[in-house]
Amino acid sequence: MKIGVIGTGTMGSGIAQVFIEKGYEVILNGISESEIKNGFNIIDKNLDRKVKKEKITLEDKEAILEKLNICVEIDELKECDIVVEAIVENMEVKKELFKKLDEVVKEDTILATNTSSLSITEIALSTKRPDKVIGMHFFNPAPVMKLVEIIEGVASSQETVDKVHELCNQISKDPVMVKEAPGFIVNRILVPMINEAIGILGDGIATKEEIDKAMKLGAGHPMGPLELSDLIGNDVVLFIMEVLHKEFGDDKYRPHTLLKKMVRGNLLGRKTKNGFYKY
Ligand code: CAA
């Protein structure tokens, strides 16, 4: 089985890594030579860390990387049995990509999106195979987090759902089934919680360290909400809040002004080396 992954950011490269580590042949597609180099470097570094920790040998690393092919042309994905898209969270850009993909890949290829909150149904409409379009939502860091949310659009077929479910099992992920709805399960719960933590900081009620410590020690979370926001990307957190706010129309989903200010100031978290914390 051949896997295509589109997008060379943290999620795209993390997803590609998951598949090659399980022995799948992967074609990782990015928009430019420098982007695909970037994706390759993320994977290479992650595997190096595993070698250093003696989780894998250098020979294992080389064998894993053998499975990875990188390309800038969408046409090179034509032989893939499933393509997982992990590009920018922009509906128009995703629709354009899916339309093109639909023309390039085989008739029975499944087109999955790693979108964190956009409508699978709407993305699927840009193709002539809405029954084979599905959400496959991985969590950051993808090589570590066990969950994949499998999101059924209105037209996703049972056969597509079953195939993606089986594939998740093959890559040692533990999936949950979700019917399409804004934020699915995790982000509908997690992201408003992060927004609330930002509100507590913005209101001057506690310091960032105290807020993070409180949720780690008081709620058993592995990371505090503000350090987690930096990991996810504050722009992504804002985007998801805006989707929830727009779709539900409920004021409880209004993004906090501090979050908006930080995104305007390019304080996006780890990816810009500056967010609630400095990296
Ligand atoms: N990429 C790859 N591997 C990573 C990594 C990364 N960015 N960060 C950590 N790891 C690996 C480490 O190498 C280590 O591997 P081994 O066990 O094989 O040695 C393992 O993860 C644990 O890492 P650490 O010991 O360094 O640190 P930790 O125990 O604190 O775990 C963590 C790190 C896994 C990130 C943990 O803090 C955690 O689970 N945090 C919460 C993450 C979370 O909630 N993610 C979901 C975000 S929401 C989302 O992604 C959806 C969306 O649409 C926005």
Coordinates of C-alpha atoms and ligand atoms in Angstrom, one line a residue:
M1 CA 0.0 0.0 0.0
K2 CA 1.4 3.4 -1.0
I3 CA 0.7 6.5 1.1
G4 CA 0.7 10.1 0.0
V5 CA 1.1 12.9 2.5
I6 CA 0.7 16.5 1.5
G7 CA 2.2 19.2 3.7
T8 CA 5.7 19.4 5.2
G9 CA 5.0 21.2 8.4
T10 CA 5.0 19.7 11.9
M11 CA 1.8 17.6 11.2
G12 CA 2.5 16.5 7.6
S13 CA 6.1 15.4 8.4
G14 CA 4.9 13.8 11.7
I15 CA 2.2 11.8 9.8
A16 CA 4.7 10.7 7.1
Q17 CA 7.0 9.5 9.9
V18 CA 4.3 7.5 11.5
F19 CA 3.7 5.6 8.2
I20 CA 7.4 5.0 7.2
E21 CA 8.1 3.8 10.7
K22 CA 5.5 1.1 10.2
G23 CA 7.1 0.1 6.9
Y24 CA 4.7 1.9 4.5
E25 CA 6.1 3.5 1.4
V26 CA 5.3 7.2 1.6
I27 CA 5.5 10.0 -0.9
L28 CA 5.7 13.3 0.9
N29 CA 4.6 16.3 -1.1
G30 CA 5.4 19.9 -0.4
I31 CA 5.0 23.2 -2.2
S32 CA 8.7 23.9 -2.9
E33 CA 12.1 22.3 -2.7
S34 CA 12.9 24.1 0.5
E35 CA 9.6 23.0 2.1
I36 CA 10.2 19.3 1.3
K37 CA 13.7 19.7 2.6
N38 CA 12.2 21.1 5.8
G39 CA 9.9 18.2 6.1
F40 CA 12.7 15.7 5.6
N41 CA 14.8 17.4 8.2
I42 CA 12.0 17.2 10.8
I43 CA 11.8 13.5 10.3
D44 CA 15.5 13.0 10.1
K45 CA 16.0 14.8 13.4
N46 CA 13.2 12.9 15.1
L47 CA 14.8 9.6 14.0
D48 CA 18.2 10.8 15.1
R49 CA 16.7 11.4 18.6
K50 CA 15.5 7.8 18.6
V51 CA 18.9 6.5 17.6
K52 CA 20.5 8.6 20.4
K53 CA 18.0 7.1 22.9
E54 CA 18.8 3.6 21.5
K55 CA 15.2 3.1 20.6
I56 CA 16.3 2.2 17.1
T57 CA 19.7 1.6 15.5
L58 CA 21.4 3.7 12.8
E59 CA 20.6 0.8 10.3
D60 CA 16.9 1.0 11.3
K61 CA 16.9 4.7 10.7
E62 CA 18.4 4.3 7.3
A63 CA 15.9 1.5 6.4
I64 CA 13.0 3.8 7.6
L65 CA 14.2 6.7 5.5
E66 CA 14.4 4.4 2.5
K67 CA 10.6 4.3 2.6
L68 CA 10.4 8.1 2.3
N69 CA 10.1 9.7 -1.1
I70 CA 9.7 13.5 -1.4
C71 CA 8.3 15.5 -4.3
V72 CA 6.9 18.9 -5.3
E73 CA 4.6 17.7 -8.1
I74 CA 1.1 16.5 -7.2
D75 CA 1.2 14.1 -10.2
E76 CA 3.7 12.0 -8.4
L77 CA 1.0 10.9 -6.0
K78 CA -0.9 9.2 -8.7
E79 CA -0.1 5.6 -7.6
C80 CA -1.1 6.2 -3.9
D81 CA -3.9 4.2 -2.3
I82 CA -4.6 6.9 0.2
V83 CA -3.5 10.5 0.4
V84 CA -3.5 12.4 3.7
E85 CA -3.6 16.2 3.3
A86 CA -2.0 18.3 6.1
I87 CA -1.7 21.7 4.5
V88 CA -2.7 25.2 5.6
E89 CA -6.2 25.5 7.3
N90 CA -7.8 27.4 4.5
M91 CA -11.0 26.0 2.9
E92 CA -10.4 27.5 -0.6
V93 CA -6.9 26.2 -0.8
K94 CA -7.9 22.7 0.4
K95 CA -10.8 22.6 -2.1
E96 CA -8.5 23.5 -4.9
L97 CA -6.0 20.9 -3.8
F98 CA -8.7 18.1 -3.5
K99 CA -10.1 19.0 -6.9
K100 CA -6.6 18.6 -8.5
L101 CA -5.9 15.4 -6.5
D102 CA -9.2 13.9 -7.6
E103 CA -8.1 14.2 -11.2
V104 CA -4.6 12.8 -10.6
V105 CA -5.1 9.7 -8.3
K106 CA -6.6 6.3 -9.0
E107 CA -10.3 5.9 -9.0
D108 CA -10.4 4.0 -5.7
T109 CA -7.9 6.2 -3.8
I110 CA -9.1 7.5 -0.5
L111 CA -8.5 11.2 0.1
A112 CA -8.1 12.0 3.8
T113 CA -7.7 15.4 5.4
N114 CA -6.0 16.1 8.7
T115 CA -8.0 19.3 9.1
S116 CA -8.4 20.3 12.8
S117 CA -11.9 21.9 12.3
L118 CA -13.0 22.5 8.7
S119 CA -15.9 20.7 7.1
I120 CA -15.1 17.3 5.5
T121 CA -18.4 17.5 3.6
E122 CA -17.5 20.8 2.0
I123 CA -14.0 19.6 1.1
A124 CA -15.4 16.4 -0.4
L125 CA -17.7 18.5 -2.6
S126 CA -14.8 19.7 -4.6
T127 CA -14.2 16.1 -5.8
K128 CA -16.2 13.6 -7.8
R129 CA -15.6 11.0 -5.1
P130 CA -17.2 12.4 -1.9
D131 CA -17.7 8.8 -0.7
K132 CA -14.0 8.4 -0.6
V133 CA -13.2 11.6 1.3
I134 CA -12.8 11.4 5.0
G135 CA -11.2 13.2 8.0
M136 CA -8.1 11.6 9.6
H137 CA -7.2 13.9 12.4
F138 CA -3.8 13.2 14.0
F139 CA -2.6 15.0 17.2
N140 CA 0.7 16.8 17.8
P141 CA 3.3 15.3 18.1
A142 CA 1.9 12.8 15.6
P143 CA 4.6 10.2 16.1
V144 CA 3.7 10.0 19.8
M145 CA 0.0 10.7 20.3
K146 CA -2.1 7.5 20.0
L147 CA -5.3 9.1 18.9
V148 CA -6.7 9.6 15.4
E149 CA -10.2 11.0 15.0
I150 CA -11.8 9.5 12.0
I151 CA -14.4 12.0 10.8
E152 CA -17.2 11.0 8.6
G153 CA -18.5 13.6 6.2
V154 CA -22.1 13.4 5.1
A155 CA -21.1 11.4 2.0
S156 CA -18.2 9.3 3.4
S157 CA -19.0 5.6 2.7
Q158 CA -18.8 2.8 5.2
E159 CA -16.2 1.1 3.1
T160 CA -14.0 4.2 3.3
V161 CA -14.5 4.4 7.1
D162 CA -13.6 0.7 7.5
K163 CA -10.5 1.0 5.4
V164 CA -9.2 4.0 7.3
H165 CA -10.1 2.4 10.6
E166 CA -8.0 -0.7 9.6
L167 CA -5.2 1.5 8.5
C168 CA -5.1 3.3 11.9
N169 CA -4.8 -0.1 13.6
Q170 CA -2.0 -1.0 11.2
I171 CA 0.0 2.1 12.3
S172 CA -0.7 1.4 16.0
K173 CA -3.0 4.4 16.4
D174 CA -6.2 4.0 18.5
P175 CA -9.0 5.7 16.5
V176 CA -12.3 7.2 17.6
M177 CA -15.2 7.6 15.2
V178 CA -16.8 11.1 14.9
K179 CA -19.7 12.4 12.9
E180 CA -18.7 15.7 11.4
A181 CA -19.3 18.7 13.7
P182 CA -17.2 21.8 14.4
G183 CA -14.0 20.9 16.4
F184 CA -14.9 17.2 16.3
I185 CA -14.4 15.8 19.9
V186 CA -10.9 16.9 21.1
N187 CA -10.7 20.4 19.8
R188 CA -14.2 21.3 20.8
I189 CA -13.2 20.5 24.4
L190 CA -9.5 21.3 24.4
V191 CA -9.3 24.6 22.5
P192 CA -12.0 26.5 24.5
M193 CA -10.1 25.3 27.6
I194 CA -6.9 26.8 26.3
N195 CA -8.9 30.0 25.4
E196 CA -10.1 30.2 29.0
A197 CA -6.6 29.8 30.3
I198 CA -5.5 32.7 28.0
G199 CA -8.5 34.7 29.5
I200 CA -7.2 34.0 33.1
L201 CA -3.7 35.2 32.0
G202 CA -5.2 38.3 30.2
D203 CA -7.3 39.2 33.2
G204 CA -4.2 39.2 35.4
I205 CA -5.5 36.5 37.7
A206 CA -2.4 34.3 37.6
T207 CA 1.0 34.1 35.9
K208 CA 1.5 31.7 32.9
E209 CA 3.6 29.5 35.0
E210 CA 0.9 29.2 37.7
I211 CA -1.8 28.5 35.2
D212 CA 0.2 25.7 33.6
K213 CA 1.3 24.3 36.9
A214 CA -2.4 24.4 38.1
M215 CA -3.6 22.3 35.2
K216 CA -0.7 19.9 35.3
L217 CA -0.9 19.2 39.0
G218 CA -4.6 19.9 39.5
A219 CA -6.1 18.2 36.5
G220 CA -3.3 15.7 35.6
H221 CA -2.6 17.2 32.1
P222 CA 0.8 16.3 30.7
M223 CA 1.3 20.0 29.6
G224 CA -0.3 23.2 30.9
P225 CA -2.7 24.9 28.5
L226 CA -0.4 27.8 27.6
E227 CA 2.6 25.6 26.8
L228 CA 0.2 23.4 24.9
S229 CA -1.1 26.4 22.9
D230 CA 2.5 27.2 22.0
L231 CA 3.0 23.6 20.8
I232 CA -0.2 23.6 18.7
G233 CA 0.5 27.1 17.4
N234 CA -1.4 30.1 18.7
D235 CA -2.6 30.9 15.2
V236 CA -4.1 27.4 14.9
V237 CA -5.8 27.8 18.4
L238 CA -7.3 31.2 17.2
F239 CA -8.4 29.7 13.9
I240 CA -10.2 26.8 15.7
M241 CA -11.9 29.3 18.2
E242 CA -13.1 31.4 15.2
V243 CA -14.6 28.3 13.5
L244 CA -16.3 27.2 16.8
H245 CA -17.6 30.8 17.3
K246 CA -18.9 31.2 13.8
E247 CA -20.5 27.7 13.6
F248 CA -22.2 27.7 17.0
G249 CA -22.8 31.4 17.2
D250 CA -22.3 31.1 21.0
D251 CA -20.4 33.8 22.9
K252 CA -18.7 31.1 25.0
Y253 CA -16.5 30.4 22.0
R254 CA -15.3 34.1 21.5
P255 CA -11.5 34.1 21.2
H256 CA -9.9 36.1 24.0
T257 CA -8.4 39.4 22.9
L258 CA -5.0 38.4 24.2
L259 CA -4.9 35.5 21.9
K260 CA -5.8 37.7 18.9
K261 CA -3.1 40.2 19.9
M262 CA -0.5 37.5 20.2
V263 CA -1.3 36.1 16.8
R264 CA -1.2 39.7 15.3
G265 CA 2.2 40.1 16.9
N266 CA 3.5 36.8 15.3
L267 CA 3.9 35.3 18.8
L268 CA 2.7 31.9 17.5
G269 CA 4.5 29.7 19.9
R270 CA 7.3 27.1 19.2
K271 CA 7.2 27.7 15.4
T272 CA 8.2 31.3 15.8
K273 CA 10.3 30.6 18.9
N274 CA 8.1 33.0 20.8
G275 CA 4.7 32.7 22.3
F276 CA 3.6 32.4 25.9
Y277 CA 7.1 31.2 26.4
K278 CA 10.4 31.8 24.5
Y279 CA 12.0 28.8 22.8
Ligands
CAA1 N1 8.0 14.9 17.9 C1 8.3 13.6 18.0 N2 8.5 13.0 19.2 C2 8.4 13.7 20.3 C3 8.1 15.1 20.3 C4 7.9 15.7 19.0 N3 7.6 17.0 18.9 N4 8.1 15.6 21.5 C5 8.3 14.5 22.3 N5 8.5 13.4 21.6 C6 8.7 12.1 22.1 C7 10.0 12.0 22.9 O1 11.1 11.7 22.0 C8 9.7 10.8 23.8 O2 9.9 9.6 23.1 P1 10.3 8.2 23.9 O3 9.3 7.9 24.8 O4 10.4 7.2 22.7 O5 11.7 8.5 24.5 C9 8.2 10.9 24.1 O6 7.7 11.8 23.0 C10 8.0 11.6 25.4 O7 8.7 12.9 25.4 P2 9.4 13.5 26.6 O8 9.9 12.5 27.5 O9 10.5 14.5 26.1 O10 8.4 14.5 27.3 P3 7.0 14.2 27.9 O11 6.9 12.8 28.6 O12 6.6 15.4 28.6 O13 6.0 14.0 26.6 C11 4.5 15.0 25.1 C12 5.9 15.0 25.6 C13 4.2 13.7 24.4 C14 4.4 16.2 24.1 C15 3.5 15.2 26.3 O14 3.9 16.4 27.0 C16 2.1 15.4 25.9 O15 1.4 14.4 25.7 N6 1.6 16.7 25.8 C17 0.2 16.9 25.4 C18 0.2 17.0 23.9 C19 -1.2 17.2 23.4 O16 -2.1 17.5 24.1 N7 -1.3 17.2 22.0 C20 -2.6 17.4 21.4 C21 -2.6 18.8 20.9 S1 -4.1 19.1 20.1 C22 -3.8 18.7 18.5 O17 -2.8 18.4 18.1 C23 -5.0 18.8 17.6 C24 -5.2 20.0 16.8 O18 -5.9 19.9 15.8 C25 -4.8 21.3 17.3

